[in-house]
């Protein structure tokens, strides 16, 4: 009996490890291939490079039309950073109102907020584009960042509402007795309690914005404004010859911020997904 | 008394609306307004340069009677949703169950399996994927060791969807993490009790695990379907960006994008978007309506299944 369960446990481990290796293979292939000389990327089938080089990174960093990848990274950081800040500030304001304050039409508005989570982005895409075009916001970062300052990602409002409901009401009630206004309650009591939800919102907003190729492609056409995703897509030519070494090297770099954030905030991350269903 | 109450209420409302102001601006300016705008535009012909020309239901009639790309893109998208969603969820559930059995180093496995979900939406991974599945790519090299002559996955319109679906299934980690959290909630004594009753593993799965997990499954299913209908980057990058070969990667969103932003048929693109809303609405609606037959809430007392 114990023998067979031990055997079962071992074989399960073997399967789980094997599957884990298969899962990681594409990522590892990308990483190691980026250090292979360009001519060996597709001829050297072993994962581990026979010959190491940094040339791909040097070539890739040169970027496009004289604009380096450093610029693309700075652009992406700017867009993702301001988006992150916007979502954290405005979603927490709205969530505080929905979770703690009384006002007319609260139920209706809360319902509308929930519905907007399910509405596909594409149905507002065309008029939004026309609007931004009229405002002359095309080829600026405003179409990417302003929606985040208007709490447009309702998912995060819901996340914070749920979180605030878990914070004891006595905390704000005693603050009211001490003479605090709602603004002070939000600032002094709610925000410090909300930190885990704020971090979850911040990291997801950062990552989703960093990876959001579709909107970036629609609103940005000037190479000097390109983000990392647009830069990589432009290095890649599906019909002809790409400089694969440079492409893979920059692809590795494009994943670094996301991996770094993930590994530093893993706990918030995986638990956040488990409890809220964020992807 | 009455007036002070009224000023109090007014003050409360004012405070609350101040907190809500950004969201209200966003709701009216970025959601409701544009939705009404896109509904109107969907009945017009509009190219951004000249004023919209009213067509009535012309765009919709054209879509259903005279636009093979509409049906083509529907077919591509349905194929993607129908294969990727169930496969991803099945994988996620199986792996979650394997990991749930008190395995050491669970944290490491959970992380490793999650990483594809983390990175999978990026252009970089889509490019890697395209290269792995290329005719002379890694997968066919690997198959070659077994004497299998793999097809040109990317260049062949019959196989490219396999590649894109594999990429979606590879990202089962996020659903798995949610399943894993759900499995942790299943009380162990239920399994013990059923074991005493002589229930085998299969019966335990269908009578305990699955019913108790059904709310989580429901959530994963709805979110996966909504997200999968809107897929763009993988198809765009793994295909040639124009829906090729032979429209086999012409996803609905790509069709919409090309109509709106390559051909400047903004009215037609808006009409396409509304049909998409209706399709997603019907799918989620059906799942919600049927959910009362297969989603079990509560503490396991409700044992119809």
Coordinates of C-alpha atoms in Angstrom, one line a residue:
Chain A
X1 CA 0.0 0.0 0.0
X2 CA 2.6 2.5 1.1
X3 CA 4.9 1.3 -1.7
X4 CA 2.3 2.0 -4.4
X5 CA 1.4 5.4 -3.1
X6 CA 5.1 6.3 -3.0
X7 CA 5.4 5.2 -6.6
X8 CA 2.3 7.1 -7.5
X9 CA 3.7 10.2 -5.8
X10 CA 7.0 9.9 -7.7
X11 CA 5.4 9.4 -11.0
X12 CA 3.1 12.4 -10.4
X13 CA 6.2 14.5 -9.6
X14 CA 7.9 13.3 -12.8
X15 CA 4.8 14.2 -14.9
X16 CA 4.5 17.6 -13.2
X17 CA 8.2 18.4 -13.7
X18 CA 8.2 17.2 -17.3
X19 CA 5.1 19.3 -18.0
X20 CA 6.8 22.3 -16.3
X21 CA 9.8 21.9 -18.5
X22 CA 7.6 21.9 -21.6
X23 CA 5.8 24.9 -20.4
X24 CA 9.1 26.8 -19.8
X25 CA 10.8 25.6 -23.0
X26 CA 9.6 28.5 -25.3
X27 CA 10.7 31.1 -22.8
X28 CA 14.0 29.4 -22.2
X29 CA 14.5 29.0 -25.9
X30 CA 13.9 32.7 -26.4
X31 CA 16.3 33.6 -23.6
X32 CA 19.2 31.3 -24.7
X33 CA 18.7 31.9 -28.5
X34 CA 19.1 35.7 -27.9
X35 CA 22.8 35.0 -26.9
X36 CA 23.5 32.8 -30.0
X37 CA 25.3 34.3 -33.0
X38 CA 22.7 35.2 -35.6
X39 CA 23.8 32.4 -38.0
X40 CA 23.4 29.8 -35.3
X41 CA 20.0 30.6 -33.9
X42 CA 18.2 28.2 -36.2
X43 CA 21.0 25.8 -37.0
X44 CA 22.1 25.1 -33.4
X45 CA 19.2 23.0 -32.2
X46 CA 20.5 22.6 -28.6
X47 CA 19.0 24.9 -26.1
X48 CA 22.4 25.9 -24.5
X49 CA 24.4 28.1 -26.9
X50 CA 27.6 26.6 -28.2
X51 CA 28.9 30.1 -28.6
X52 CA 27.8 33.1 -26.5
X53 CA 27.5 36.6 -27.9
X54 CA 26.0 40.0 -26.9
X55 CA 26.0 41.3 -30.4
X56 CA 22.3 40.7 -30.8
X57 CA 21.6 43.1 -27.9
X58 CA 24.0 45.7 -29.4
X59 CA 22.3 45.4 -32.8
X60 CA 18.8 45.4 -31.4
X61 CA 19.3 48.3 -29.1
X62 CA 20.0 50.5 -32.2
X63 CA 16.2 50.3 -32.8
X64 CA 14.6 51.7 -35.9
X65 CA 15.2 54.8 -38.1
X66 CA 17.9 56.0 -35.7
X67 CA 15.7 55.8 -32.6
X68 CA 17.1 53.4 -30.1
X69 CA 15.2 50.9 -28.0
X70 CA 16.1 52.9 -25.0
X71 CA 13.6 55.5 -26.2
X72 CA 10.9 52.8 -26.7
X73 CA 11.5 51.6 -23.2
X74 CA 11.2 55.1 -21.8
X75 CA 8.0 55.6 -23.8
X76 CA 6.5 52.4 -22.5
X77 CA 7.5 53.2 -19.0
X78 CA 5.9 56.6 -19.3
X79 CA 2.6 55.2 -20.6
X80 CA 2.5 52.3 -18.2
X81 CA 3.6 54.4 -15.2
X82 CA 1.0 57.2 -15.7
X83 CA -1.7 54.6 -16.4
X84 CA -0.9 52.8 -13.3
X85 CA -1.1 55.9 -11.2
X86 CA -4.4 56.9 -12.8
X87 CA -6.0 53.6 -12.1
X88 CA -4.9 53.5 -8.5
X89 CA -6.1 57.0 -7.8
X90 CA -9.4 57.2 -9.6
X91 CA -10.6 53.6 -9.1
X92 CA -9.9 53.9 -5.3
X93 CA -11.9 57.1 -5.2
X94 CA -14.9 55.5 -7.0
X95 CA -14.6 52.3 -4.9
X96 CA -14.7 54.3 -1.7
X97 CA -17.9 56.1 -2.9
X98 CA -19.6 52.8 -3.9
X99 CA -18.6 50.9 -0.8
X100 CA -19.0 53.5 1.9
X101 CA -21.0 56.6 0.9
X102 CA -24.8 57.0 0.4
X103 CA -26.0 58.9 -2.6
X104 CA -28.8 59.1 -5.1
X105 CA -28.8 56.6 -7.9
X106 CA -26.2 54.5 -6.2
X107 CA -27.7 51.2 -7.1
X108 CA -28.2 52.1 -10.7
X109 CA -24.7 53.4 -11.0
X110 CA -23.2 50.4 -9.3
X111 CA -25.1 48.2 -11.8
X112 CA -23.9 50.2 -14.7
X113 CA -20.4 49.9 -13.4
X114 CA -20.7 46.1 -13.3
X115 CA -22.1 46.0 -16.8
X116 CA -19.2 48.0 -18.2
X117 CA -16.8 45.2 -17.1
X118 CA -18.4 42.9 -19.6
X119 CA -18.7 45.3 -22.6
X120 CA -16.1 44.5 -25.3
X121 CA -13.7 47.3 -25.8
X122 CA -14.4 47.3 -29.6
X123 CA -17.9 48.7 -29.3
X124 CA -16.5 52.1 -28.2
X125 CA -13.4 51.9 -30.3
X126 CA -14.5 53.7 -33.4
X127 CA -16.2 56.7 -31.7
X128 CA -13.4 57.0 -29.3
X129 CA -10.9 57.1 -32.1
X130 CA -13.0 59.8 -33.9
X131 CA -13.2 61.8 -30.7
X132 CA -9.4 61.6 -30.1
X133 CA -8.8 62.4 -33.7
X134 CA -11.0 65.6 -33.3
X135 CA -9.1 66.5 -30.1
X136 CA -5.8 66.0 -32.0
X137 CA -4.7 63.4 -29.5
X138 CA -3.6 60.9 -32.2
X139 CA 0.2 60.4 -31.9
X140 CA 0.1 61.4 -28.2
X141 CA -0.1 59.2 -25.2
X142 CA -3.3 60.8 -24.1
X143 CA -5.7 58.2 -25.6
X144 CA -3.8 55.5 -23.7
X145 CA -3.5 57.3 -20.4
X146 CA -6.5 59.6 -19.9
X147 CA -9.0 56.7 -19.7
X148 CA -7.1 55.3 -16.7
X149 CA -7.5 58.7 -15.0
X150 CA -11.2 58.4 -15.5
X151 CA -11.5 55.0 -13.7
X152 CA -12.3 53.4 -17.0
X153 CA -11.2 49.9 -16.0
X154 CA -14.2 49.1 -13.8
X155 CA -12.8 45.7 -12.9
X156 CA -10.4 47.4 -10.5
X157 CA -13.3 49.4 -8.9
X158 CA -15.1 46.2 -8.2
X159 CA -11.9 44.6 -6.8
X160 CA -11.5 47.5 -4.4
X161 CA -15.2 47.6 -3.5
X162 CA -14.9 44.0 -2.4
X163 CA -11.8 44.8 -0.5
X164 CA -13.3 47.8 1.3
X165 CA -16.3 45.7 2.4
X166 CA -13.8 43.6 4.4
X167 CA -12.5 46.6 6.3
X168 CA -14.4 47.1 9.6
X169 CA -16.9 50.0 9.4
X170 CA -16.1 50.9 13.0
X171 CA -12.8 52.4 11.8
X172 CA -14.5 55.1 9.7
X173 CA -17.3 55.6 12.3
X174 CA -14.9 56.4 15.0
X175 CA -13.1 58.8 12.6
X176 CA -16.4 60.6 12.0
X177 CA -16.8 61.0 15.7
X178 CA -13.3 62.5 15.8
X179 CA -14.5 65.0 13.3
X180 CA -13.0 63.6 10.1
X181 CA -14.6 64.5 6.8
X182 CA -15.0 61.8 4.1
X183 CA -12.0 63.1 2.4
X184 CA -9.9 62.5 5.4
X185 CA -11.4 59.1 6.0
X186 CA -10.5 58.2 2.5
X187 CA -7.0 59.5 2.8
X188 CA -6.1 58.6 6.3
X189 CA -8.1 55.4 7.0
X190 CA -9.1 53.8 3.7
X191 CA -5.9 54.2 1.6
X192 CA -3.6 52.6 4.2
X193 CA -6.0 49.7 4.7
X194 CA -6.3 49.3 0.9
X195 CA -2.6 48.9 0.2
X196 CA -2.8 45.2 -1.0
X197 CA -5.7 46.0 -3.4
X198 CA -3.8 49.1 -4.6
X199 CA -0.7 47.1 -5.3
X200 CA -2.7 44.4 -7.2
X201 CA -4.3 47.2 -9.3
X202 CA -1.0 48.8 -9.9
X203 CA 0.8 45.7 -11.1
X204 CA -2.0 44.5 -13.3
X205 CA -2.4 47.9 -14.8
X206 CA 1.3 48.2 -15.4
X207 CA 1.5 44.8 -17.1
X208 CA -1.7 45.1 -19.2
X209 CA -0.7 48.5 -20.4
X210 CA 2.9 47.4 -21.1
X211 CA 1.5 44.5 -23.3
X212 CA -1.5 46.3 -24.8
X213 CA -0.4 46.2 -28.4
X214 CA -3.8 46.9 -30.0
X215 CA -4.4 50.4 -28.6
X216 CA -0.8 51.4 -29.0
X217 CA -0.9 50.4 -32.7
X218 CA -4.0 52.4 -33.3
X219 CA -3.0 55.6 -31.6
X220 CA 0.7 55.8 -32.3
X221 CA 2.2 55.9 -35.8
X222 CA 5.4 58.0 -35.2
X223 CA 8.5 55.9 -34.6
X224 CA 9.7 58.4 -32.0
X225 CA 6.6 57.7 -30.0
X226 CA 6.7 53.9 -30.3
X227 CA 6.4 51.7 -27.3
X228 CA 8.4 48.5 -26.8
X229 CA 5.6 46.4 -28.3
X230 CA 5.5 48.5 -31.4
X231 CA 9.2 48.5 -31.7
X232 CA 9.4 44.7 -31.6
X233 CA 6.6 44.3 -34.0
X234 CA 8.4 46.6 -36.5
X235 CA 11.6 44.7 -36.2
X236 CA 9.7 41.6 -37.1
X237 CA 8.8 41.2 -40.8
X238 CA 6.5 38.2 -41.3
X239 CA 7.0 38.0 -45.0
X240 CA 10.7 38.7 -45.4
X241 CA 13.9 38.4 -43.5
X242 CA 14.0 39.7 -40.0
X243 CA 17.2 40.2 -38.0
X244 CA 16.2 37.4 -35.7
X245 CA 19.1 37.9 -33.3
X246 CA 18.2 41.5 -32.6
X247 CA 14.5 40.6 -32.5
X248 CA 14.9 37.9 -29.9
X249 CA 17.2 40.1 -27.8
X250 CA 14.8 42.9 -27.7
X251 CA 12.0 40.5 -27.0
X252 CA 13.8 39.2 -24.0
X253 CA 14.3 42.8 -22.7
X254 CA 10.6 43.5 -23.3
X255 CA 9.7 40.7 -20.9
X256 CA 12.1 41.8 -18.2
X257 CA 10.0 44.5 -16.5
X258 CA 7.0 42.1 -16.3
X259 CA 9.0 39.3 -14.9
X260 CA 10.7 41.6 -12.4
X261 CA 7.4 42.9 -11.1
X262 CA 5.9 39.4 -11.0
X263 CA 8.8 37.9 -9.1
X264 CA 8.9 40.8 -6.6
X265 CA 5.2 40.8 -5.9
X266 CA 4.4 37.1 -6.4
X267 CA 2.4 36.8 -3.2
X268 CA 0.0 39.6 -4.1
X269 CA -0.1 38.3 -7.6
X270 CA -1.1 34.7 -7.3
X271 CA -3.3 35.3 -4.3
X272 CA -4.9 38.2 -6.1
X273 CA -5.7 36.1 -9.1
X274 CA -7.0 33.3 -6.9
X275 CA -9.4 35.5 -5.0
X276 CA -10.5 38.0 -7.7
X277 CA -10.1 36.1 -10.9
X278 CA -7.9 38.7 -12.6
X279 CA -6.0 37.0 -15.3
Chain B
X1 CA -35.5 69.4 11.0
X2 CA -36.6 68.7 7.5
X3 CA -34.4 71.3 6.0
X4 CA -31.3 70.2 7.9
X5 CA -31.9 66.7 6.8
X6 CA -32.2 67.9 3.2
X7 CA -28.9 69.9 3.4
X8 CA -27.3 66.8 5.0
X9 CA -28.4 64.7 2.2
X10 CA -27.3 67.3 -0.3
X11 CA -23.9 67.4 1.3
X12 CA -23.7 63.6 1.3
X13 CA -24.6 63.5 -2.4
X14 CA -22.1 66.2 -3.2
X15 CA -19.3 64.4 -1.4
X16 CA -20.1 61.1 -3.0
X17 CA -20.3 62.6 -6.5
X18 CA -17.0 64.3 -6.0
X19 CA -15.4 60.9 -5.3
X20 CA -17.2 59.5 -8.3
X21 CA -16.4 62.4 -10.6
X22 CA -13.6 60.7 -12.6
X23 CA -15.7 57.6 -13.0
X24 CA -18.8 59.5 -14.1
X25 CA -16.8 61.5 -16.7
X26 CA -15.3 58.2 -17.9
X27 CA -18.7 56.4 -18.0
X28 CA -20.4 59.2 -20.0
X29 CA -17.4 60.3 -22.0
X30 CA -15.8 57.0 -22.8
X31 CA -18.5 54.3 -22.5
X32 CA -22.1 55.5 -22.8
X33 CA -21.4 58.4 -25.2
X34 CA -19.2 56.4 -27.6
X35 CA -21.6 53.4 -27.4
X36 CA -24.5 55.6 -28.6
X37 CA -22.1 57.1 -31.1
X38 CA -21.1 53.8 -32.5
X39 CA -24.8 52.7 -32.6
X40 CA -25.5 55.7 -34.8
X41 CA -22.4 55.3 -36.9
X42 CA -23.3 51.7 -37.5
X43 CA -26.2 53.0 -39.6
X44 CA -24.0 55.3 -41.7
X45 CA -21.2 55.3 -44.2
X46 CA -18.3 57.3 -42.7
X47 CA -14.7 57.6 -43.7
X48 CA -13.5 60.3 -41.2
X49 CA -13.1 62.9 -43.9
X50 CA -16.6 63.6 -45.2
X51 CA -19.7 63.8 -42.8
X52 CA -21.4 60.5 -42.1
X53 CA -23.9 59.5 -44.7
X54 CA -27.1 57.8 -43.3
X55 CA -27.6 54.3 -44.7
X56 CA -30.2 52.8 -42.4
X57 CA -29.6 49.1 -41.9
X58 CA -27.4 49.0 -45.1
X59 CA -24.2 48.0 -43.2
X60 CA -26.0 45.1 -41.5
X61 CA -27.6 43.9 -44.7
X62 CA -24.3 44.0 -46.5
X63 CA -22.6 42.2 -43.6
X64 CA -25.0 39.3 -43.8
X65 CA -25.6 39.1 -47.5
X66 CA -22.6 40.4 -49.3
X67 CA -19.4 40.1 -47.2
X68 CA -17.6 36.8 -47.2
X69 CA -14.9 38.2 -44.9
X70 CA -17.6 38.7 -42.2
X71 CA -18.5 35.0 -42.3
X72 CA -14.9 34.0 -42.6
X73 CA -13.9 36.0 -39.6
X74 CA -16.8 34.6 -37.6
X75 CA -15.7 31.1 -38.5
X76 CA -12.1 31.7 -37.5
X77 CA -13.1 33.3 -34.2
X78 CA -15.7 30.6 -33.3
X79 CA -13.1 27.9 -34.1
X80 CA -10.7 29.6 -31.8
X81 CA -13.2 30.0 -29.0
X82 CA -14.6 26.5 -29.3
X83 CA -11.2 24.8 -29.1
X84 CA -9.1 27.1 -27.0
X85 CA -11.6 27.7 -24.1
X86 CA -12.5 24.1 -23.2
X87 CA -8.9 22.8 -23.8
X88 CA -7.5 25.5 -21.6
X89 CA -10.0 24.9 -18.8
X90 CA -9.6 21.1 -18.9
X91 CA -5.8 21.5 -18.7
X92 CA -6.1 24.0 -15.9
X93 CA -8.4 21.8 -13.9
X94 CA -6.3 18.6 -14.4
X95 CA -3.1 20.3 -13.4
X96 CA -4.8 22.1 -10.4
X97 CA -6.0 18.7 -9.2
X98 CA -2.5 17.2 -9.6
X99 CA -1.0 20.0 -7.7
X100 CA -3.6 20.0 -5.0
X101 CA -2.5 16.6 -3.5
X102 CA -0.2 18.0 -0.8
X103 CA 2.8 18.3 -3.1
X104 CA 6.0 19.7 -1.8
X105 CA 7.3 22.8 -3.6
X106 CA 3.8 23.7 -4.8
X107 CA 4.8 27.3 -4.9
X108 CA 7.5 26.7 -7.5
X109 CA 5.2 24.6 -9.7
X110 CA 2.4 27.2 -9.4
X111 CA 4.9 29.9 -10.5
X112 CA 6.3 27.9 -13.4
X113 CA 2.8 27.1 -14.7
X114 CA 1.7 30.7 -14.3
X115 CA 4.6 32.3 -16.2
X116 CA 3.1 31.5 -19.7
X117 CA -0.1 33.3 -18.7
X118 CA 2.0 36.2 -17.5
X119 CA 4.0 36.6 -20.7
X120 CA 1.7 35.1 -23.3
X121 CA -0.1 38.2 -24.4
X122 CA 3.1 40.0 -25.5
X123 CA 4.3 40.4 -29.0
X124 CA 7.6 38.8 -28.1
X125 CA 6.0 35.4 -27.2
X126 CA 3.8 35.5 -30.3
X127 CA 6.9 35.9 -32.4
X128 CA 8.6 33.0 -30.6
X129 CA 5.6 30.9 -31.1
X130 CA 5.6 31.6 -34.8
X131 CA 9.2 30.6 -35.0
X132 CA 8.7 27.4 -33.0
X133 CA 5.9 26.3 -35.3
X134 CA 7.5 27.4 -38.5
X135 CA 8.0 24.8 -41.3
X136 CA 11.6 24.4 -40.4
X137 CA 11.0 25.4 -36.8
X138 CA 11.8 23.7 -33.5
X139 CA 8.6 21.6 -33.3
X140 CA 9.2 19.9 -36.7
X141 CA 12.9 19.4 -35.7
X142 CA 11.7 17.6 -32.6
X143 CA 9.1 15.6 -34.5
X144 CA 11.8 14.7 -37.0
X145 CA 13.6 12.7 -34.2
X146 CA 10.6 10.4 -34.2
X147 CA 10.6 10.2 -38.0
X148 CA 7.5 12.4 -38.2
X149 CA 7.4 14.9 -41.1
X150 CA 5.5 17.8 -39.5
X151 CA 3.5 20.1 -41.7
X152 CA 4.2 23.8 -42.4
X153 CA 2.1 24.9 -39.4
X154 CA 2.2 28.6 -40.2
X155 CA 2.1 28.7 -44.0
X156 CA -0.8 26.2 -44.2
X157 CA -4.2 27.6 -43.7
X158 CA -5.4 24.3 -42.3
X159 CA -2.9 24.2 -39.5
X160 CA -2.2 27.7 -38.4
X161 CA -5.2 27.7 -36.1
X162 CA -3.6 24.7 -34.3
X163 CA -0.6 26.9 -33.6
X164 CA -2.7 29.8 -32.2
X165 CA -4.9 27.5 -30.1
X166 CA -1.8 25.9 -28.7
X167 CA -0.5 29.3 -27.6
X168 CA -3.9 29.9 -25.8
X169 CA -3.9 26.5 -24.1
X170 CA -0.3 27.0 -23.0
X171 CA -1.6 29.9 -21.0
X172 CA -3.7 27.8 -18.7
X173 CA -1.9 29.1 -15.6
X174 CA -4.3 31.8 -14.6
X175 CA -7.3 29.6 -14.8
X176 CA -5.3 26.9 -12.9
X177 CA -4.5 29.3 -10.0
X178 CA -8.3 30.1 -9.7
X179 CA -9.2 26.4 -9.7
X180 CA -6.5 25.6 -7.2
X181 CA -8.0 28.2 -4.8
X182 CA -11.4 26.6 -5.4
X183 CA -10.1 23.1 -4.7
X184 CA -8.6 24.3 -1.4
X185 CA -12.2 25.1 -0.3
X186 CA -13.5 21.6 -0.8
X187 CA -13.7 20.0 2.7
X188 CA -11.6 16.9 2.9
X189 CA -14.2 15.1 5.1
X190 CA -16.5 14.9 2.1
X191 CA -13.9 12.7 0.3
X192 CA -13.4 10.6 3.4
X193 CA -17.1 10.1 3.8
X194 CA -17.6 9.1 0.2
X195 CA -14.7 6.8 0.4
X196 CA -16.4 5.0 3.3
X197 CA -19.4 4.7 1.1
X198 CA -17.2 3.0 -1.5
X199 CA -17.1 5.8 -4.1
X200 CA -14.2 5.5 -6.6
X201 CA -12.0 8.3 -7.8
X202 CA -14.2 9.0 -10.9
X203 CA -17.4 9.1 -8.9
X204 CA -15.8 11.4 -6.3
X205 CA -14.7 13.7 -9.2
X206 CA -18.2 14.0 -10.6
X207 CA -20.1 14.0 -7.4
X208 CA -17.9 16.1 -5.1
X209 CA -15.1 18.0 -6.9
X210 CA -17.0 19.1 -10.0
X211 CA -20.2 20.3 -8.2
X212 CA -18.3 22.2 -5.5
X213 CA -16.0 23.7 -8.1
X214 CA -18.9 24.7 -10.4
X215 CA -19.0 28.4 -9.3
X216 CA -15.3 28.7 -10.1
X217 CA -15.7 26.9 -13.3
X218 CA -18.6 29.2 -14.2
X219 CA -16.5 32.2 -13.5
X220 CA -13.5 30.9 -15.6
X221 CA -15.8 29.9 -18.4
X222 CA -17.5 33.3 -18.7
X223 CA -14.3 35.3 -18.5
X224 CA -12.5 33.0 -20.9
X225 CA -15.2 33.3 -23.5
X226 CA -15.5 37.0 -23.3
X227 CA -11.7 37.4 -23.6
X228 CA -11.3 34.8 -26.3
X229 CA -13.8 36.5 -28.6
X230 CA -11.7 39.6 -28.4
X231 CA -8.4 38.0 -29.2
X232 CA -6.1 40.0 -31.4
X233 CA -2.3 40.0 -30.8
X234 CA -1.6 36.3 -31.3
X235 CA -3.5 36.0 -34.5
X236 CA -2.1 39.3 -35.8
X237 CA 1.5 38.4 -35.1
X238 CA 1.4 34.6 -35.9
X239 CA -0.5 35.3 -39.0
X240 CA 0.9 37.9 -41.4
X241 CA -1.1 40.7 -39.9
X242 CA -3.6 40.7 -42.7
X243 CA -5.5 37.5 -41.9
X244 CA -3.5 35.2 -44.1
X245 CA -2.8 32.6 -45.3
X246 CA -6.2 32.5 -47.1
X247 CA -8.0 34.4 -44.4
X248 CA -7.3 31.6 -41.9
X249 CA -6.2 34.1 -39.2
X250 CA -8.8 36.8 -40.0
X251 CA -10.0 37.1 -36.5
X252 CA -13.2 39.1 -35.9
X253 CA -11.2 41.9 -34.2
X254 CA -8.7 41.9 -37.1
X255 CA -11.5 42.2 -39.6
X256 CA -13.0 45.1 -37.6
X257 CA -9.6 46.8 -37.3
X258 CA -9.0 46.5 -41.0
X259 CA -12.4 47.8 -42.0
X260 CA -12.0 50.8 -39.6
X261 CA -8.4 51.6 -39.7
X262 CA -7.1 50.3 -43.1
X263 CA -10.1 50.9 -45.3
X264 CA -11.6 53.7 -43.2
X265 CA -15.1 52.2 -43.3
X266 CA -15.8 53.5 -39.8
X267 CA -19.6 53.0 -40.0
X268 CA -19.1 49.4 -41.1
X269 CA -16.6 48.8 -38.3
X270 CA -19.1 50.1 -35.8
X271 CA -21.7 47.7 -37.2
X272 CA -19.3 44.8 -36.8
X273 CA -18.6 45.9 -33.2
X274 CA -22.3 45.8 -32.4
X275 CA -22.7 42.3 -33.9
X276 CA -19.8 41.3 -31.7
X277 CA -21.5 42.7 -28.6
X278 CA -24.6 40.8 -29.5
X279 CA -22.7 37.5 -30.0
X280 CA -20.8 37.8 -26.7
X281 CA -24.1 38.8 -25.0
X282 CA -25.9 35.7 -26.3
X283 CA -23.0 33.4 -25.3
X284 CA -22.8 34.8 -21.7
X285 CA -26.5 35.0 -21.5
X286 CA -26.9 31.3 -22.3
X287 CA -24.3 30.4 -19.8
X288 CA -26.0 32.5 -17.1
X289 CA -29.4 31.0 -17.9
X290 CA -28.2 27.4 -17.9
X291 CA -26.0 28.1 -14.8
X292 CA -28.8 27.3 -12.4
X293 CA -28.8 23.7 -13.7
X294 CA -25.1 23.1 -13.2
X295 CA -23.7 25.7 -10.8
X296 CA -24.1 24.9 -7.1
X297 CA -23.7 27.5 -4.5
X298 CA -23.7 27.0 -0.8
X299 CA -22.1 24.5 1.5
X300 CA -22.7 21.2 -0.3
X301 CA -26.1 20.6 1.2
X302 CA -27.7 21.3 -2.1
X303 CA -26.9 17.9 -3.7
X304 CA -28.9 17.6 -6.8
X305 CA -25.9 16.5 -9.0

